[in-house]
PDB file of C-alpha atoms in Angstrom:
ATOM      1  CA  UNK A   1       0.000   0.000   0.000  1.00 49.00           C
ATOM      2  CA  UNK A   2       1.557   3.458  -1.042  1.00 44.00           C
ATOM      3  CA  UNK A   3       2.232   5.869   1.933  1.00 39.00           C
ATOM      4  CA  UNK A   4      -0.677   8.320   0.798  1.00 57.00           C
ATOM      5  CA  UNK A   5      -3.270   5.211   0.696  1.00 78.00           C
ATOM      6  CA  UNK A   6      -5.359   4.955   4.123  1.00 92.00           C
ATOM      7  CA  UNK A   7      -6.385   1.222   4.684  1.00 96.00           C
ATOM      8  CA  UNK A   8      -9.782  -0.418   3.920  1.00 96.00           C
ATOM      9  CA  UNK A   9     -10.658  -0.591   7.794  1.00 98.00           C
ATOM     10  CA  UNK A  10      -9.597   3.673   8.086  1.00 98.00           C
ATOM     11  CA  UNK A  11     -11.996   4.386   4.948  1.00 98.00           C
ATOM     12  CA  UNK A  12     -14.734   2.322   6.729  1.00 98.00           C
ATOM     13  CA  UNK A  13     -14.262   4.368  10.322  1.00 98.00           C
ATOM     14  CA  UNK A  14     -13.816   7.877   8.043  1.00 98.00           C
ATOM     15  CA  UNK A  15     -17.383   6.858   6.617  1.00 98.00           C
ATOM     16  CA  UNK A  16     -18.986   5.818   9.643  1.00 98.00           C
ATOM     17  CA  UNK A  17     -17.549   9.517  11.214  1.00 98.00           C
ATOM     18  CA  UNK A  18     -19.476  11.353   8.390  1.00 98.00           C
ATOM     19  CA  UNK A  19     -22.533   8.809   8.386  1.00 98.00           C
ATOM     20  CA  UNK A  20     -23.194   9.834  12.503  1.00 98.00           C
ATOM     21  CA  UNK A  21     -22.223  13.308  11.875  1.00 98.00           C
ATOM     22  CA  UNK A  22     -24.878  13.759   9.819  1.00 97.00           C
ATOM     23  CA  UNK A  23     -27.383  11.676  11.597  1.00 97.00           C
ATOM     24  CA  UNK A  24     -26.791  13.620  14.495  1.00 97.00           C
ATOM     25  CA  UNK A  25     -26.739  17.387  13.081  1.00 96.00           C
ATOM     26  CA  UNK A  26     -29.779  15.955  10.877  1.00 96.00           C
ATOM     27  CA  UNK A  27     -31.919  13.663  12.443  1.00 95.00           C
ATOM     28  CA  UNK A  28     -30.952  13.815  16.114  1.00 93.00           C
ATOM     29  CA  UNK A  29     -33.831  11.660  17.123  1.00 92.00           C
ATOM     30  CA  UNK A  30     -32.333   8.870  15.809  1.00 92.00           C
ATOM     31  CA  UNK A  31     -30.207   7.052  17.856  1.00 91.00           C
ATOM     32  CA  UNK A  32     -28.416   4.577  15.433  1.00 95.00           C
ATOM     33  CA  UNK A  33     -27.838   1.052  17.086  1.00 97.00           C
ATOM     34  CA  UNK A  34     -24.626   0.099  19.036  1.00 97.00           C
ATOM     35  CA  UNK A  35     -22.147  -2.182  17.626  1.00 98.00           C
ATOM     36  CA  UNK A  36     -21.314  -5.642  18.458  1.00 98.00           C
ATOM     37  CA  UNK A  37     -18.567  -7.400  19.974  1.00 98.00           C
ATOM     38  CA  UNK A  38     -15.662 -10.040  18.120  1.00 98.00           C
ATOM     39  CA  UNK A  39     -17.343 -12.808  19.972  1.00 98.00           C
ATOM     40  CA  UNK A  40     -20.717 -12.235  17.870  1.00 98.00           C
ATOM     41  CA  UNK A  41     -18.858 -11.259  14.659  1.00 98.00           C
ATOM     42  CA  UNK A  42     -16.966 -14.530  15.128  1.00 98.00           C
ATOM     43  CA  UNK A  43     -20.535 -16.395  15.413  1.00 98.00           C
ATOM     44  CA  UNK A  44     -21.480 -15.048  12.108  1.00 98.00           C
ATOM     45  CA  UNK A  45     -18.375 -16.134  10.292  1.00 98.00           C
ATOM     46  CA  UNK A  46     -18.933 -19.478  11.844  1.00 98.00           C
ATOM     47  CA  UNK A  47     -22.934 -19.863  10.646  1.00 98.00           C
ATOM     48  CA  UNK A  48     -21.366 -18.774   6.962  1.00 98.00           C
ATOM     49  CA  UNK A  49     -18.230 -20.529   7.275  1.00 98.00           C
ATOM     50  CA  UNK A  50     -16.712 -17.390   6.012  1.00 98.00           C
ATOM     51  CA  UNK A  51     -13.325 -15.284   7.036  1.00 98.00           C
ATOM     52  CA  UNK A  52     -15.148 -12.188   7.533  1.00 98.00           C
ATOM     53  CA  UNK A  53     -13.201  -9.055   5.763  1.00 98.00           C
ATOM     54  CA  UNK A  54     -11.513  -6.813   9.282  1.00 98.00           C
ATOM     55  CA  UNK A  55     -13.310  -3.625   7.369  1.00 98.00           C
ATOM     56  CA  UNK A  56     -16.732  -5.630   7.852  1.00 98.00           C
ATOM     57  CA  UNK A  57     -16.248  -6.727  11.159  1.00 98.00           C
ATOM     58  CA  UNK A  58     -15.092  -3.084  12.349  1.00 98.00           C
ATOM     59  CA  UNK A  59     -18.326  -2.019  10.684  1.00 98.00           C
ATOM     60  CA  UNK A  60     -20.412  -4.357  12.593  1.00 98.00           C
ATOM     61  CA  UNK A  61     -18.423  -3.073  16.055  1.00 98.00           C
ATOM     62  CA  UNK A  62     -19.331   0.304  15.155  1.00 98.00           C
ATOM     63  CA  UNK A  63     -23.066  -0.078  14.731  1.00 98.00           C
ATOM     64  CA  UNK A  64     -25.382  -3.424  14.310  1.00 98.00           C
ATOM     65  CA  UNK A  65     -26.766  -2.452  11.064  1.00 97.00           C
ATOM     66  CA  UNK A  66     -29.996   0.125  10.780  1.00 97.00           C
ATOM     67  CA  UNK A  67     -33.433  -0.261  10.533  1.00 95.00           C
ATOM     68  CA  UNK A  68     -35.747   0.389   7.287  1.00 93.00           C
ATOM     69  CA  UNK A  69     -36.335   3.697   6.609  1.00 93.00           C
ATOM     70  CA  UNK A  70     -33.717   5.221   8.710  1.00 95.00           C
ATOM     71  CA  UNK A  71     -31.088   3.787   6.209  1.00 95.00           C
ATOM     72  CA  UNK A  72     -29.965   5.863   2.944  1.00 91.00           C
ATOM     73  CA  UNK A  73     -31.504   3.453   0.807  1.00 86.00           C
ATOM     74  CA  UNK A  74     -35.075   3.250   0.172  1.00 79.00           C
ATOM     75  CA  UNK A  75     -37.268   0.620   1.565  1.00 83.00           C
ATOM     76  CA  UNK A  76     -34.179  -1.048   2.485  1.00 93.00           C
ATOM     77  CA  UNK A  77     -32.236  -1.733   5.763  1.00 96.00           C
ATOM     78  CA  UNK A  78     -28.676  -2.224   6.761  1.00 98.00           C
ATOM     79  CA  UNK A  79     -28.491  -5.540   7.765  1.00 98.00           C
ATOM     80  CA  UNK A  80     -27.830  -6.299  11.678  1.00 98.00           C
ATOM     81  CA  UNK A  81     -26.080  -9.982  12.393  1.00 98.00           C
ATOM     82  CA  UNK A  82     -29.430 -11.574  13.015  1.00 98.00           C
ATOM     83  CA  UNK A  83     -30.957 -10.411   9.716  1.00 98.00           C
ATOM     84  CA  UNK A  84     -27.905 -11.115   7.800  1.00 98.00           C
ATOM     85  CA  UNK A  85     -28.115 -15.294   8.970  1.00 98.00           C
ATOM     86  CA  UNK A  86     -31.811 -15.235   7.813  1.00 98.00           C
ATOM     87  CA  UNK A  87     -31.091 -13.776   5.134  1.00 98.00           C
ATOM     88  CA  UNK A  88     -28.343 -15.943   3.881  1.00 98.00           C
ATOM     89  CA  UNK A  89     -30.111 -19.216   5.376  1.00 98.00           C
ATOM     90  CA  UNK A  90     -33.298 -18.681   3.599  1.00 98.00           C
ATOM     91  CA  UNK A  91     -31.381 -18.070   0.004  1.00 98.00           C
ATOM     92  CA  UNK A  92     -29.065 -21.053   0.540  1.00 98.00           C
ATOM     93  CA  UNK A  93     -32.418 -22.925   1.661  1.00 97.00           C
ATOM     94  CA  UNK A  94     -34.030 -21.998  -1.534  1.00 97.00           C
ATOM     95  CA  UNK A  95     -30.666 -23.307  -3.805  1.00 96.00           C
ATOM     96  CA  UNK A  96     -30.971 -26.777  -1.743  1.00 95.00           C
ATOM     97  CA  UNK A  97     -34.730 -26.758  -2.496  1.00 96.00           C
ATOM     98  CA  UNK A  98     -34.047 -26.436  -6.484  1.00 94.00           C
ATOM     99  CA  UNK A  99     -35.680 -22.921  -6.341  1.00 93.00           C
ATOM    100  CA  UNK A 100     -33.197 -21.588  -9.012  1.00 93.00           C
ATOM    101  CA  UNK A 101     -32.698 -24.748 -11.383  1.00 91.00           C
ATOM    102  CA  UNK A 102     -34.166 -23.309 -13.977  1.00 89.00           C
ATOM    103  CA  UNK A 103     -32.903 -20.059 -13.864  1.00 88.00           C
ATOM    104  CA  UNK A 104     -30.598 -18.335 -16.671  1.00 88.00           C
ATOM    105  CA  UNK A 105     -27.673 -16.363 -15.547  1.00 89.00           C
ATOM    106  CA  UNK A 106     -25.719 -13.995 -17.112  1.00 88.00           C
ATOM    107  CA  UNK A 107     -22.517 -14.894 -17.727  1.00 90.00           C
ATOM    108  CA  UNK A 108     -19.395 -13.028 -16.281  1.00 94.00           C
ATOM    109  CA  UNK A 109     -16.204 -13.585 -15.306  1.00 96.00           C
ATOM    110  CA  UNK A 110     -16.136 -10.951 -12.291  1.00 97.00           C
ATOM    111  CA  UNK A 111     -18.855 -13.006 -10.115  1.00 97.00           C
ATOM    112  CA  UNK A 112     -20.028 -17.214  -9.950  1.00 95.00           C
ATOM    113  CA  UNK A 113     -22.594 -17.354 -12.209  1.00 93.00           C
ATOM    114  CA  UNK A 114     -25.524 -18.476  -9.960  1.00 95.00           C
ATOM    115  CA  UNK A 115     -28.457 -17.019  -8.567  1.00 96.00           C
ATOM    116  CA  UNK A 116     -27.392 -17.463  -4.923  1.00 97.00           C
ATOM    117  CA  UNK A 117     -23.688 -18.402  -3.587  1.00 97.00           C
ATOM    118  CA  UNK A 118     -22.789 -19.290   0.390  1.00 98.00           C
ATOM    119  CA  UNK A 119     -19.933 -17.211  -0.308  1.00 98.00           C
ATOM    120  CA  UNK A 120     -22.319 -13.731  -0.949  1.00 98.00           C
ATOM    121  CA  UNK A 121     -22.866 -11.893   2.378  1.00 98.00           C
ATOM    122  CA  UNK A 122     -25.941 -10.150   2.060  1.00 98.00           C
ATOM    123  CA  UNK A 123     -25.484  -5.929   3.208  1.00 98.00           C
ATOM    124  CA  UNK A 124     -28.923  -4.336   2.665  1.00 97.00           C
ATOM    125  CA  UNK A 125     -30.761  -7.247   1.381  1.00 97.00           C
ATOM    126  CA  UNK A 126     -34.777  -7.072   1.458  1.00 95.00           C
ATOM    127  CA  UNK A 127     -37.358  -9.031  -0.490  1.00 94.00           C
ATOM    128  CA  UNK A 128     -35.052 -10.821  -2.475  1.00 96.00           C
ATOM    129  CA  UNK A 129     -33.444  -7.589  -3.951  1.00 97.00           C
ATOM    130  CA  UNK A 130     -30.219  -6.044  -2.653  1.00 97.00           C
ATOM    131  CA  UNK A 131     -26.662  -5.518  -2.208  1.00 98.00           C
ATOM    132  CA  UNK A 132     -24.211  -8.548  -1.112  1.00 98.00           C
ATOM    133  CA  UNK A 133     -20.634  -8.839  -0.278  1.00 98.00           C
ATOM    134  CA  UNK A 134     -19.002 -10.950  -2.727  1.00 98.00           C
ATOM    135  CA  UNK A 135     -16.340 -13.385  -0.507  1.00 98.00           C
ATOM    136  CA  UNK A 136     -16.539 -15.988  -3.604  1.00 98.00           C
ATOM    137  CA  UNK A 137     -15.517 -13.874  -6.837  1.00 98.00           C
ATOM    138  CA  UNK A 138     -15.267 -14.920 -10.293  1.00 97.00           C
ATOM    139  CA  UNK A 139     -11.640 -15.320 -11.751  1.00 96.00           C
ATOM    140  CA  UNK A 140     -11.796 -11.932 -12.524  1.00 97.00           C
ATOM    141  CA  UNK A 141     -13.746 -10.737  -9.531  1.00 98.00           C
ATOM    142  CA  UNK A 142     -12.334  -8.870  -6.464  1.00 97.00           C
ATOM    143  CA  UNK A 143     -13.045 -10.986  -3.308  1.00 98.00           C
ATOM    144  CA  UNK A 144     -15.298  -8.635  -1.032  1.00 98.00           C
ATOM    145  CA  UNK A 145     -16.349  -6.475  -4.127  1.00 98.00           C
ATOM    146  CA  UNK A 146     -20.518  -5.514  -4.253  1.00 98.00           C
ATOM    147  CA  UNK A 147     -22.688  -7.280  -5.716  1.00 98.00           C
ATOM    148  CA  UNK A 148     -26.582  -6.539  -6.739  1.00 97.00           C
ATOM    149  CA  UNK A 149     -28.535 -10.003  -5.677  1.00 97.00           C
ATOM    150  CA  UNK A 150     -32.095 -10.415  -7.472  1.00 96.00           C
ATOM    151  CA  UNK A 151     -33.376 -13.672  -6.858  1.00 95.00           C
ATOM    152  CA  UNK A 152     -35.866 -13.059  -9.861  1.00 93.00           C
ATOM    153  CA  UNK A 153     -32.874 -11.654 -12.703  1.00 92.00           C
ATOM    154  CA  UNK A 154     -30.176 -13.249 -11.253  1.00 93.00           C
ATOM    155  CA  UNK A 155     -26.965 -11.262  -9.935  1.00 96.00           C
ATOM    156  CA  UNK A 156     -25.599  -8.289 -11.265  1.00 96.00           C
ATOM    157  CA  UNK A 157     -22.350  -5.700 -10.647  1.00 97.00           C
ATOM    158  CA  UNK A 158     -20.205  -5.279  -9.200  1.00 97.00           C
ATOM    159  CA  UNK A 159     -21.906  -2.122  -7.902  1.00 97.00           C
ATOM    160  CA  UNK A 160     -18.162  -1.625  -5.705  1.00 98.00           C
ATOM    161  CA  UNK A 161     -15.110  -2.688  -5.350  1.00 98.00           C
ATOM    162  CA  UNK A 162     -15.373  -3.558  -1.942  1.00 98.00           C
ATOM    163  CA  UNK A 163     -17.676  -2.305   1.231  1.00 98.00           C
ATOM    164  CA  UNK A 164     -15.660   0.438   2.507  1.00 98.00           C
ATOM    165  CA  UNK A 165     -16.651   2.035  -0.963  1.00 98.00           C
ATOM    166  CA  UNK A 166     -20.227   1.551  -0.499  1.00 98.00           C
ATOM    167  CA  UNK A 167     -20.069   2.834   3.347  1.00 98.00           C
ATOM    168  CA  UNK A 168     -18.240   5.727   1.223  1.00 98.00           C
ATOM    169  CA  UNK A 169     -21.071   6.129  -1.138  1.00 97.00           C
ATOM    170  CA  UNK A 170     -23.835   6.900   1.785  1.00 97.00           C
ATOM    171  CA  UNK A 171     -21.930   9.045   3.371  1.00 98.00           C
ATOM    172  CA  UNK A 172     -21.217  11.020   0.166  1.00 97.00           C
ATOM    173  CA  UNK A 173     -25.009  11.170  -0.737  1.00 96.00           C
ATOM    174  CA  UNK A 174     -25.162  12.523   2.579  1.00 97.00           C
ATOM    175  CA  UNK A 175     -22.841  14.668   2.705  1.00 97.00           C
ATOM    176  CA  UNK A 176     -23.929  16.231  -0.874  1.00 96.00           C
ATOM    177  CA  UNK A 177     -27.813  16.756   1.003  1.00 95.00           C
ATOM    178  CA  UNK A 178     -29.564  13.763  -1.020  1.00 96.00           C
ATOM    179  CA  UNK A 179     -31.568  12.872   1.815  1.00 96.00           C
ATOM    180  CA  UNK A 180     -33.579  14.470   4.135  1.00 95.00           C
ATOM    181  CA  UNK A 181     -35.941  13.207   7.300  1.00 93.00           C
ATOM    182  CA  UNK A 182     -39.221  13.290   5.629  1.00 93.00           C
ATOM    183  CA  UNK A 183     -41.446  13.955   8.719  1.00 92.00           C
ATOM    184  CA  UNK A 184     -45.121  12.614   8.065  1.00 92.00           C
ATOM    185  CA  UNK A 185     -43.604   8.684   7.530  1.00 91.00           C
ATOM    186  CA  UNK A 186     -40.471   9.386  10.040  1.00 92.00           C
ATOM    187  CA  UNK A 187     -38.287   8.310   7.407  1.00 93.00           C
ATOM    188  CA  UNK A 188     -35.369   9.008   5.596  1.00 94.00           C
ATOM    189  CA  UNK A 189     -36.240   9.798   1.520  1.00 94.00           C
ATOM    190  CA  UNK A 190     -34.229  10.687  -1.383  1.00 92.00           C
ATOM    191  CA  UNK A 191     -34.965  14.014  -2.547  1.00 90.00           C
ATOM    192  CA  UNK A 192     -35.238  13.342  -6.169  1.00 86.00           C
ATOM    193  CA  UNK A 193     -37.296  10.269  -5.338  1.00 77.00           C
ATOM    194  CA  UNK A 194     -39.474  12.046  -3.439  1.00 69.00           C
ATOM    195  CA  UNK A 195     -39.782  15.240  -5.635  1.00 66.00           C
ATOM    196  CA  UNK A 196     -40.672  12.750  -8.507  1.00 54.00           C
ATOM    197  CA  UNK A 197     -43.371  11.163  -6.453  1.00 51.00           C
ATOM    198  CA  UNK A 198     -44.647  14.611  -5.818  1.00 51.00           C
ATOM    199  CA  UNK A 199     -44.949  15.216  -8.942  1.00 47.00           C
ATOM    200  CA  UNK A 200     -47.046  12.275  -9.925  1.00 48.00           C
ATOM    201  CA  UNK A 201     -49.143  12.959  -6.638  1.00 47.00           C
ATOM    202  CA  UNK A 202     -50.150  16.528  -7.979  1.00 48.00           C
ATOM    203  CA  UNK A 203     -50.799  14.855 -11.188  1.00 49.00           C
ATOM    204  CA  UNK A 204     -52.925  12.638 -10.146  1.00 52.00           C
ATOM    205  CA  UNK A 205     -54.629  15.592  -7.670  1.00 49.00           C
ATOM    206  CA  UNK A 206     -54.705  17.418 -10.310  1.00 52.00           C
ATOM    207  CA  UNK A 207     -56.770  14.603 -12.417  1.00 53.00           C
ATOM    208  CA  UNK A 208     -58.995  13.941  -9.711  1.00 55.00           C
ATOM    209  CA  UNK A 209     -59.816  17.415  -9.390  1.00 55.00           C
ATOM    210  CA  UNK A 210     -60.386  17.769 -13.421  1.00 56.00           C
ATOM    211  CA  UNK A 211     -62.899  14.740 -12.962  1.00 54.00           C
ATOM    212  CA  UNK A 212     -64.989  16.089 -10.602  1.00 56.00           C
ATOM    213  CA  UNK A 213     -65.329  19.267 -12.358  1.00 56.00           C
ATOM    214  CA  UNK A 214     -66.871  17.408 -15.393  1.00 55.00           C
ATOM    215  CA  UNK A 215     -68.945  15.284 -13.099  1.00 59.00           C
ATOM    216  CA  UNK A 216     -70.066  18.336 -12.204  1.00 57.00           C
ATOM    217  CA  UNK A 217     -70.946  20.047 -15.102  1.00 61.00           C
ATOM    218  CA  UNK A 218     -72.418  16.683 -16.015  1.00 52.00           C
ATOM    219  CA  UNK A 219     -74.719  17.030 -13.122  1.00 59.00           C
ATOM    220  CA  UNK A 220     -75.634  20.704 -13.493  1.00 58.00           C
ATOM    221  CA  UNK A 221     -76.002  20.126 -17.225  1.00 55.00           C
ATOM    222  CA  UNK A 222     -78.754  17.670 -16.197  1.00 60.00           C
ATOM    223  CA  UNK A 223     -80.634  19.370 -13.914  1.00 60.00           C
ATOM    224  CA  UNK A 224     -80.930  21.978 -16.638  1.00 52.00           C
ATOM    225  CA  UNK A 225     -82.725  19.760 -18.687  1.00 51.00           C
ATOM    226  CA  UNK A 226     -84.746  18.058 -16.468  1.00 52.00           C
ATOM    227  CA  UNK A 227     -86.435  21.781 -15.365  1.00 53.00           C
ATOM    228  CA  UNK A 228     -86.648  22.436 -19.237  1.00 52.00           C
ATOM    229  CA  UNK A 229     -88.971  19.543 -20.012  1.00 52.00           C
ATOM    230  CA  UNK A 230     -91.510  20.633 -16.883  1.00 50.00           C
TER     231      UNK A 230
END
């Protein structure tokens, strides 16, 4: 490593100093879940039968993951230890089961081309969509690099090289105001999400409102002619 490169477990604390900066100048009502200890960490390696990458398991020290909706990444949580066995038990279920026999994969050399592999960690995984640690690459794959897992397309990336870059790229979106607490769901929303969703809304507000207007006039046109014919 070259003197002016900082180390993959540094870039992981860096982003977790910005990440609870933010949260706390931003949404100060959240308190963002403790970490856990190397005894649990060690647990989870043990139900994967996975060496866990140091930058992961100083992740998990800092804080457990966080909960839907508080997370900078809609509908989708940062996986605590608990969610991340489930998670990875239920997919490697499903592969035992035959779920995936028929499925096509796309072929690449960076990741194993199937639609779930015991090597994948999953990160923010949630109704069979989301982003996985890749500890099983593809001969030209970077072991710990990102992956997208979709149990229905198969997987996809790699989204990052490894997960101190995608701790890097919350805390970036962040940092550059792409989020905000959006206070009638107490949750955390993307502002051009949510500005695009506006926009439908008013749309569709403004469609209702057209309707009724010409119901309306419907009515009132009506009523003319029924007092007409007496």
């Amino acid at each position: 490593m070259a003197s002016n490169e900082i180390s993959a477990v540094e870039r992981v604390n860096k982003a977790w100093d910005r990440i609870d900066a933010w949260y706390a100048k931003n949404v100060p009502k959240y308190s963002l879940p403790k970490g856990v200890s190397d005894e649990e960490i060690d647990d989870l390696a043990k139900t994967l039968n996975l060496t866990l990458p140091e930058e992961f398991r100083v992740s998990l020290k800092r804080h457990n993951g966080v909960a839907t909706g508080k997370w900078a990444l809609p509908q989708h949580p940062l996986l605590s230890i608990e969610q991340i066995k489930e998670e990875w038990a239920s997919w490697t279920e499903e592969v035992k089961e035959g779920t995936f026999d028929d499925y096509e994969i796309v072929k690449s050399d960076k990741f194993k081309e199937v639609a779930w592999c015991e090597g994948w960690v999953p990160i923010d995984v949630y109704d069979g969509y989301g982003s996985v640690m890749d500890l099983a690459p593809g001969p030209k794959g970077q072991i710990g690099q990102i992956l997208i897992f979709n149990h229905e397309e198969g997987p996809s990336g790699p989204t990052h090289p490894d997960y101190a870059s995608y701790l890097e790229r919350v805390a970036d979106e962040l940092d550059k105001g792409l989020w905000f607490l959006n206070e009638k769901y107490d949750e955390l929303n993307r502002k051009d999400d949510f500005e695009e969703k506006g926009d439908e809304d008013e749309e569709e507000d403004e469609d209702e409102e057209e309707d009724e207007e010409d119901e309306d006039e419907a009515e009132e046109t009506n009523q003319k002619k029924k007092k007409a014919k007496k």
